[in-house]
mmCIF file with all atom_site columns, C-alpha atoms in Angstrom:
data_model
loop_
_atom_site.group_PDB
_atom_site.id
_atom_site.type_symbol
_atom_site.label_atom_id
_atom_site.label_alt_id
_atom_site.label_comp_id
_atom_site.label_asym_id
_atom_site.label_entity_id
_atom_site.label_seq_id
_atom_site.pdbx_PDB_ins_code
_atom_site.Cartn_x
_atom_site.Cartn_y
_atom_site.Cartn_z
_atom_site.occupancy
_atom_site.B_iso_or_equiv
_atom_site.pdbx_formal_charge
_atom_site.auth_seq_id
_atom_site.auth_comp_id
_atom_site.auth_asym_id
_atom_site.auth_atom_id
_atom_site.pdbx_PDB_model_num
ATOM 1   C CA . MET A 1 1   ? 120.485 -26.508 104.151 1.00 89.00 ? 1   MET A CA 1
ATOM 2   C CA . THR A 1 2   ? 120.697 -28.114 100.703 1.00 90.00 ? 2   THR A CA 1
ATOM 3   C CA . GLU A 1 3   ? 119.547 -31.458 102.109 1.00 92.00 ? 3   GLU A CA 1
ATOM 4   C CA . ARG A 1 4   ? 116.541 -29.842 103.747 1.00 92.00 ? 4   ARG A CA 1
ATOM 5   C CA . LEU A 1 5   ? 115.563 -28.053 100.535 1.00 92.00 ? 5   LEU A CA 1
ATOM 6   C CA . ASN A 1 6   ? 116.075 -31.241 98.510  1.00 91.00 ? 6   ASN A CA 1
ATOM 7   C CA . SER A 1 7   ? 113.744 -33.142 100.829 1.00 93.00 ? 7   SER A CA 1
ATOM 8   C CA . TRP A 1 8   ? 110.976 -30.652 100.045 1.00 95.00 ? 8   TRP A CA 1
ATOM 9   C CA . GLN A 1 9   ? 111.565 -30.771 96.289  1.00 94.00 ? 9   GLN A CA 1
ATOM 10  C CA . PRO A 1 10  ? 108.659 -33.137 95.422  1.00 93.00 ? 10  PRO A CA 1
ATOM 11  C CA . TYR A 1 11  ? 106.241 -30.886 97.317  1.00 95.00 ? 11  TYR A CA 1
ATOM 12  C CA . ALA A 1 12  ? 107.497 -27.695 95.662  1.00 96.00 ? 12  ALA A CA 1
ATOM 13  C CA . LEU A 1 13  ? 107.296 -29.411 92.286  1.00 96.00 ? 13  LEU A CA 1
ATOM 14  C CA . GLY A 1 14  ? 103.761 -30.616 93.036  1.00 96.00 ? 14  GLY A CA 1
ATOM 15  C CA . LEU A 1 15  ? 102.651 -27.087 93.954  1.00 97.00 ? 15  LEU A CA 1
ATOM 16  C CA . PHE A 1 16  ? 104.353 -25.710 90.825  1.00 97.00 ? 16  PHE A CA 1
ATOM 17  C CA . ARG A 1 17  ? 102.482 -28.267 88.695  1.00 97.00 ? 17  ARG A CA 1
ATOM 18  C CA . ILE A 1 18  ? 99.152  -27.420 90.337  1.00 98.00 ? 18  ILE A CA 1
ATOM 19  C CA . VAL A 1 19  ? 99.539  -23.664 89.813  1.00 98.00 ? 19  VAL A CA 1
ATOM 20  C CA . VAL A 1 20  ? 100.767 -23.966 86.214  1.00 98.00 ? 20  VAL A CA 1
ATOM 21  C CA . GLY A 1 21  ? 98.018  -26.475 85.364  1.00 98.00 ? 21  GLY A CA 1
ATOM 22  C CA . LEU A 1 22  ? 95.299  -24.316 86.918  1.00 98.00 ? 22  LEU A CA 1
ATOM 23  C CA . LEU A 1 23  ? 96.398  -21.151 85.130  1.00 98.00 ? 23  LEU A CA 1
ATOM 24  C CA . PHE A 1 24  ? 96.783  -23.006 81.824  1.00 98.00 ? 24  PHE A CA 1
ATOM 25  C CA . ALA A 1 25  ? 93.320  -24.578 82.160  1.00 98.00 ? 25  ALA A CA 1
ATOM 26  C CA . CYS A 1 26  ? 91.832  -21.148 82.889  1.00 98.00 ? 26  CYS A CA 1
ATOM 27  C CA . HIS A 1 27  ? 93.041  -19.932 79.475  1.00 96.00 ? 27  HIS A CA 1
ATOM 28  C CA . GLY A 1 28  ? 91.229  -22.818 77.813  1.00 97.00 ? 28  GLY A CA 1
ATOM 29  C CA . ALA A 1 29  ? 88.086  -22.312 79.922  1.00 97.00 ? 29  ALA A CA 1
ATOM 30  C CA . ARG A 1 30  ? 87.985  -18.653 78.916  1.00 97.00 ? 30  ARG A CA 1
ATOM 31  C CA . ALA A 1 31  ? 88.171  -19.455 75.208  1.00 96.00 ? 31  ALA A CA 1
ATOM 32  C CA . LEU A 1 32  ? 85.991  -22.594 75.119  1.00 96.00 ? 32  LEU A CA 1
ATOM 33  C CA . LEU A 1 33  ? 83.454  -21.915 77.864  1.00 96.00 ? 33  LEU A CA 1
ATOM 34  C CA . GLY A 1 34  ? 83.358  -18.121 78.015  1.00 96.00 ? 34  GLY A CA 1
ATOM 35  C CA . ALA A 1 35  ? 84.570  -18.167 81.627  1.00 96.00 ? 35  ALA A CA 1
ATOM 36  C CA . PHE A 1 36  ? 86.360  -15.165 83.133  1.00 95.00 ? 36  PHE A CA 1
ATOM 37  C CA . GLY A 1 37  ? 84.821  -12.812 80.595  1.00 95.00 ? 37  GLY A CA 1
ATOM 38  C CA . GLY A 1 38  ? 85.461  -14.975 77.556  1.00 95.00 ? 38  GLY A CA 1
ATOM 39  C CA . VAL A 1 39  ? 87.587  -14.026 74.589  1.00 91.00 ? 39  VAL A CA 1
ATOM 40  C CA . ASP A 1 40  ? 85.752  -10.768 73.986  1.00 93.00 ? 40  ASP A CA 1
ATOM 41  C CA . GLY A 1 41  ? 85.180  -9.717  77.599  1.00 93.00 ? 41  GLY A CA 1
ATOM 42  C CA . ASN A 1 42  ? 81.459  -10.476 77.325  1.00 93.00 ? 42  ASN A CA 1
ATOM 43  C CA . GLY A 1 43  ? 81.512  -14.249 77.699  1.00 94.00 ? 43  GLY A CA 1
ATOM 44  C CA . GLY A 1 44  ? 82.236  -14.965 74.041  1.00 94.00 ? 44  GLY A CA 1
ATOM 45  C CA . THR A 1 45  ? 83.906  -18.181 72.972  1.00 94.00 ? 45  THR A CA 1
ATOM 46  C CA . GLU A 1 46  ? 86.089  -19.289 70.087  1.00 94.00 ? 46  GLU A CA 1
ATOM 47  C CA . GLU A 1 47  ? 84.197  -20.562 67.058  1.00 94.00 ? 47  GLU A CA 1
ATOM 48  C CA . MET A 1 48  ? 84.150  -24.352 67.206  1.00 94.00 ? 48  MET A CA 1
ATOM 49  C CA . GLY A 1 49  ? 86.834  -25.902 65.004  1.00 93.00 ? 49  GLY A CA 1
ATOM 50  C CA . ALA A 1 50  ? 88.478  -22.572 64.145  1.00 93.00 ? 50  ALA A CA 1
ATOM 51  C CA . TRP A 1 51  ? 92.183  -23.104 63.460  1.00 92.00 ? 51  TRP A CA 1
ATOM 52  C CA . PRO A 1 52  ? 94.318  -22.588 65.519  1.00 92.00 ? 52  PRO A CA 1
ATOM 53  C CA . ASN A 1 53  ? 92.500  -20.820 68.376  1.00 94.00 ? 53  ASN A CA 1
ATOM 54  C CA . TRP A 1 54  ? 89.829  -23.415 69.148  1.00 96.00 ? 54  TRP A CA 1
ATOM 55  C CA . TYR A 1 55  ? 92.332  -26.277 69.087  1.00 97.00 ? 55  TYR A CA 1
ATOM 56  C CA . ALA A 1 56  ? 94.782  -24.348 71.253  1.00 96.00 ? 56  ALA A CA 1
ATOM 57  C CA . ALA A 1 57  ? 91.995  -23.684 73.751  1.00 97.00 ? 57  ALA A CA 1
ATOM 58  C CA . ALA A 1 58  ? 91.039  -27.367 73.803  1.00 98.00 ? 58  ALA A CA 1
ATOM 59  C CA . ILE A 1 59  ? 94.663  -28.304 74.506  1.00 98.00 ? 59  ILE A CA 1
ATOM 60  C CA . GLU A 1 60  ? 94.845  -25.631 77.197  1.00 98.00 ? 60  GLU A CA 1
ATOM 61  C CA . LEU A 1 61  ? 91.691  -26.821 78.960  1.00 98.00 ? 61  LEU A CA 1
ATOM 62  C CA . ALA A 1 62  ? 92.341  -30.572 78.700  1.00 98.00 ? 62  ALA A CA 1
ATOM 63  C CA . GLY A 1 63  ? 96.107  -30.407 79.148  1.00 98.00 ? 63  GLY A CA 1
ATOM 64  C CA . GLY A 1 64  ? 95.909  -27.888 81.962  1.00 98.00 ? 64  GLY A CA 1
ATOM 65  C CA . SER A 1 65  ? 93.331  -29.999 83.780  1.00 98.00 ? 65  SER A CA 1
ATOM 66  C CA . LEU A 1 66  ? 95.448  -33.146 83.453  1.00 98.00 ? 66  LEU A CA 1
ATOM 67  C CA . VAL A 1 67  ? 98.566  -31.316 84.635  1.00 98.00 ? 67  VAL A CA 1
ATOM 68  C CA . LEU A 1 68  ? 96.596  -29.798 87.518  1.00 98.00 ? 68  LEU A CA 1
ATOM 69  C CA . LEU A 1 69  ? 95.464  -33.243 88.635  1.00 97.00 ? 69  LEU A CA 1
ATOM 70  C CA . GLY A 1 70  ? 98.837  -34.823 87.990  1.00 97.00 ? 70  GLY A CA 1
ATOM 71  C CA . LEU A 1 71  ? 97.281  -37.421 85.714  1.00 96.00 ? 71  LEU A CA 1
ATOM 72  C CA . GLY A 1 72  ? 99.318  -38.294 82.631  1.00 95.00 ? 72  GLY A CA 1
ATOM 73  C CA . THR A 1 73  ? 101.439 -35.293 83.488  1.00 96.00 ? 73  THR A CA 1
ATOM 74  C CA . ARG A 1 74  ? 104.363 -35.996 81.182  1.00 96.00 ? 74  ARG A CA 1
ATOM 75  C CA . ALA A 1 75  ? 102.227 -36.676 78.095  1.00 97.00 ? 75  ALA A CA 1
ATOM 76  C CA . ALA A 1 76  ? 99.907  -33.728 78.750  1.00 98.00 ? 76  ALA A CA 1
ATOM 77  C CA . ALA A 1 77  ? 102.862 -31.418 79.364  1.00 98.00 ? 77  ALA A CA 1
ATOM 78  C CA . PHE A 1 78  ? 104.530 -32.615 76.144  1.00 98.00 ? 78  PHE A CA 1
ATOM 79  C CA . ILE A 1 79  ? 101.474 -31.735 74.058  1.00 98.00 ? 79  ILE A CA 1
ATOM 80  C CA . ALA A 1 80  ? 100.915 -28.447 75.906  1.00 98.00 ? 80  ALA A CA 1
ATOM 81  C CA . SER A 1 81  ? 104.554 -27.427 75.508  1.00 98.00 ? 81  SER A CA 1
ATOM 82  C CA . GLY A 1 82  ? 104.392 -28.115 71.777  1.00 98.00 ? 82  GLY A CA 1
ATOM 83  C CA . ALA A 1 83  ? 101.175 -26.133 71.446  1.00 98.00 ? 83  ALA A CA 1
ATOM 84  C CA . MET A 1 84  ? 102.743 -23.148 73.177  1.00 98.00 ? 84  MET A CA 1
ATOM 85  C CA . ALA A 1 85  ? 105.886 -23.381 71.035  1.00 98.00 ? 85  ALA A CA 1
ATOM 86  C CA . TYR A 1 86  ? 103.635 -23.338 67.961  1.00 97.00 ? 86  TYR A CA 1
ATOM 87  C CA . ALA A 1 87  ? 101.731 -20.361 69.383  1.00 96.00 ? 87  ALA A CA 1
ATOM 88  C CA . TYR A 1 88  ? 104.916 -18.457 70.017  1.00 97.00 ? 88  TYR A CA 1
ATOM 89  C CA . PHE A 1 89  ? 106.593 -19.069 66.670  1.00 96.00 ? 89  PHE A CA 1
ATOM 90  C CA . LYS A 1 90  ? 103.490 -18.792 64.456  1.00 96.00 ? 90  LYS A CA 1
ATOM 91  C CA . VAL A 1 91  ? 101.520 -16.070 66.244  1.00 94.00 ? 91  VAL A CA 1
ATOM 92  C CA . HIS A 1 92  ? 103.893 -13.964 68.344  1.00 96.00 ? 92  HIS A CA 1
ATOM 93  C CA . GLN A 1 93  ? 107.407 -14.212 66.899  1.00 95.00 ? 93  GLN A CA 1
ATOM 94  C CA . PRO A 1 94  ? 106.509 -12.851 63.433  1.00 96.00 ? 94  PRO A CA 1
ATOM 95  C CA . GLU A 1 95  ? 105.494 -9.576  65.132  1.00 96.00 ? 95  GLU A CA 1
ATOM 96  C CA . ALA A 1 96  ? 108.918 -9.011  66.753  1.00 95.00 ? 96  ALA A CA 1
ATOM 97  C CA . LEU A 1 97  ? 111.932 -10.989 67.939  1.00 91.00 ? 97  LEU A CA 1
ATOM 98  C CA . TRP A 1 98  ? 111.628 -10.707 71.735  1.00 94.00 ? 98  TRP A CA 1
ATOM 99  C CA . PRO A 1 99  ? 108.650 -11.914 73.808  1.00 95.00 ? 99  PRO A CA 1
ATOM 100 C CA . ILE A 1 100 ? 108.462 -8.559  75.592  1.00 95.00 ? 100 ILE A CA 1
ATOM 101 C CA . GLN A 1 101 ? 107.955 -6.888  72.207  1.00 96.00 ? 101 GLN A CA 1
ATOM 102 C CA . ASN A 1 102 ? 105.507 -9.368  70.649  1.00 96.00 ? 102 ASN A CA 1
ATOM 103 C CA . ASP A 1 103 ? 103.276 -10.124 73.678  1.00 96.00 ? 103 ASP A CA 1
ATOM 104 C CA . GLY A 1 104 ? 104.482 -13.725 73.586  1.00 96.00 ? 104 GLY A CA 1
ATOM 105 C CA . GLU A 1 105 ? 105.651 -13.886 77.201  1.00 97.00 ? 105 GLU A CA 1
ATOM 106 C CA . GLY A 1 106 ? 102.762 -16.109 78.272  1.00 96.00 ? 106 GLY A CA 1
ATOM 107 C CA . ALA A 1 107 ? 103.276 -18.577 75.440  1.00 97.00 ? 107 ALA A CA 1
ATOM 108 C CA . ALA A 1 108 ? 107.027 -18.717 76.070  1.00 97.00 ? 108 ALA A CA 1
ATOM 109 C CA . MET A 1 109 ? 106.649 -19.186 79.831  1.00 98.00 ? 109 MET A CA 1
ATOM 110 C CA . TYR A 1 110 ? 103.977 -21.878 79.488  1.00 98.00 ? 110 TYR A CA 1
ATOM 111 C CA . CYS A 1 111 ? 106.085 -23.637 76.854  1.00 98.00 ? 111 CYS A CA 1
ATOM 112 C CA . TRP A 1 112 ? 109.112 -23.820 79.156  1.00 98.00 ? 112 TRP A CA 1
ATOM 113 C CA . ALA A 1 113 ? 107.093 -24.594 82.304  1.00 98.00 ? 113 ALA A CA 1
ATOM 114 C CA . MET A 1 114 ? 105.402 -27.512 80.576  1.00 98.00 ? 114 MET A CA 1
ATOM 115 C CA . PHE A 1 115 ? 108.736 -28.588 79.084  1.00 98.00 ? 115 PHE A CA 1
ATOM 116 C CA . LEU A 1 116 ? 110.145 -28.801 82.615  1.00 97.00 ? 116 LEU A CA 1
ATOM 117 C CA . LEU A 1 117 ? 107.224 -30.995 83.719  1.00 97.00 ? 117 LEU A CA 1
ATOM 118 C CA . ILE A 1 118 ? 107.959 -33.450 80.899  1.00 97.00 ? 118 ILE A CA 1
ATOM 119 C CA . PHE A 1 119 ? 111.252 -34.286 82.619  1.00 96.00 ? 119 PHE A CA 1
ATOM 120 C CA . THR A 1 120 ? 110.297 -33.912 86.278  1.00 95.00 ? 120 THR A CA 1
ATOM 121 C CA . GLY A 1 121 ? 106.907 -35.604 86.282  1.00 93.00 ? 121 GLY A CA 1
ATOM 122 C CA . SER A 1 122 ? 104.090 -34.699 88.627  1.00 92.00 ? 122 SER A CA 1
ATOM 123 C CA . GLY A 1 123 ? 105.937 -34.365 91.927  1.00 91.00 ? 123 GLY A CA 1
ATOM 124 C CA . ALA A 1 124 ? 103.886 -34.717 95.096  1.00 92.00 ? 124 ALA A CA 1
ATOM 125 C CA . PHE A 1 125 ? 100.092 -34.540 95.251  1.00 92.00 ? 125 PHE A CA 1
ATOM 126 C CA . GLY A 1 126 ? 99.598  -36.027 91.767  1.00 92.00 ? 126 GLY A CA 1
ATOM 127 C CA . LEU A 1 127 ? 97.243  -38.806 90.792  1.00 92.00 ? 127 LEU A CA 1
ATOM 128 C CA . ASP A 1 128 ? 100.110 -40.378 88.809  1.00 87.00 ? 128 ASP A CA 1
ATOM 129 C CA . ARG A 1 129 ? 101.859 -41.208 92.074  1.00 83.00 ? 129 ARG A CA 1
ATOM 130 C CA . LEU A 1 130 ? 98.701  -42.518 93.697  1.00 81.00 ? 130 LEU A CA 1
ATOM 131 C CA . PHE A 1 131 ? 98.033  -44.927 90.843  1.00 81.00 ? 131 PHE A CA 1
ATOM 132 C CA . ALA A 1 132 ? 101.696 -45.991 90.654  1.00 80.00 ? 132 ALA A CA 1
ATOM 133 C CA . ARG A 1 133 ? 101.698 -46.708 94.391  1.00 78.00 ? 133 ARG A CA 1
ATOM 134 C CA . ARG A 1 134 ? 98.532  -48.802 94.120  1.00 77.00 ? 134 ARG A CA 1
ATOM 135 C CA . ALA A 1 135 ? 99.878  -50.736 91.136  1.00 77.00 ? 135 ALA A CA 1
ATOM 136 C CA . SER A 1 136 ? 103.150 -51.524 92.879  1.00 76.00 ? 136 SER A CA 1
ATOM 137 C CA . ALA A 1 137 ? 101.310 -52.602 96.052  1.00 76.00 ? 137 ALA A CA 1
ATOM 138 C CA . GLN A 1 138 ? 99.159  -55.010 94.035  1.00 74.00 ? 138 GLN A CA 1
ATOM 139 C CA . GLU A 1 139 ? 102.211 -56.478 92.304  1.00 72.00 ? 139 GLU A CA 1
ATOM 140 C CA . GLN A 1 140 ? 103.934 -57.163 95.616  1.00 70.00 ? 140 GLN A CA 1
ATOM 141 C CA . GLN A 1 141 ? 101.034 -59.126 97.111  1.00 65.00 ? 141 GLN A CA 1
ATOM 142 C CA . PRO A 1 142 ? 101.422 -62.877 96.646  1.00 60.00 ? 142 PRO A CA 1
ATOM 143 C CA . ASP A 1 143 ? 98.844  -64.699 94.568  1.00 58.00 ? 143 ASP A CA 1
ATOM 144 C CA . ARG A 1 144 ? 96.650  -66.670 97.003  1.00 62.00 ? 144 ARG A CA 1
ATOM 145 C CA . SER A 1 145 ? 94.204  -68.068 94.504  1.00 58.00 ? 145 SER A CA 1
ATOM 146 C CA . PRO A 1 146 ? 93.663  -71.817 94.663  1.00 59.00 ? 146 PRO A CA 1
ATOM 147 C CA . VAL A 1 147 ? 95.540  -73.911 92.171  1.00 54.00 ? 147 VAL A CA 1
ATOM 148 C CA . ALA A 1 148 ? 93.335  -76.103 89.991  1.00 58.00 ? 148 ALA A CA 1
ATOM 149 C CA . ALA A 1 149 ? 94.380  -79.714 89.794  1.00 51.00 ? 149 ALA A CA 1
#
């Protein structure tokens, strides 16, 4: 049974990446674009350049989109994980020690989910793999250009 589960690992990881990236991007879209009710429930957005909320939302939207697509997954996940660690320790943790007490569960979970993706990569269904496959196929083809005398 372990072998069968291991053979499906890239697909499970790809689906995990897609779901985490989509949910993360939705947080950024809510704050930057006013989607899903916006930050105030009436379509409001974060004030442009406001520290740290606007920057966090930009990282959420851009990083979540890249993770969703599986494009630059490791780099995007690294930045997103750091942003969520910052959010947890600067915004939530001063309120109380445990995430359940300080409403920091989302920041903690996104931080660790993105941290996992740094080490696992995009898994199946990612554009990273598509581009890597194309690059390796081009490298393997012999050069058939004429040689100049």
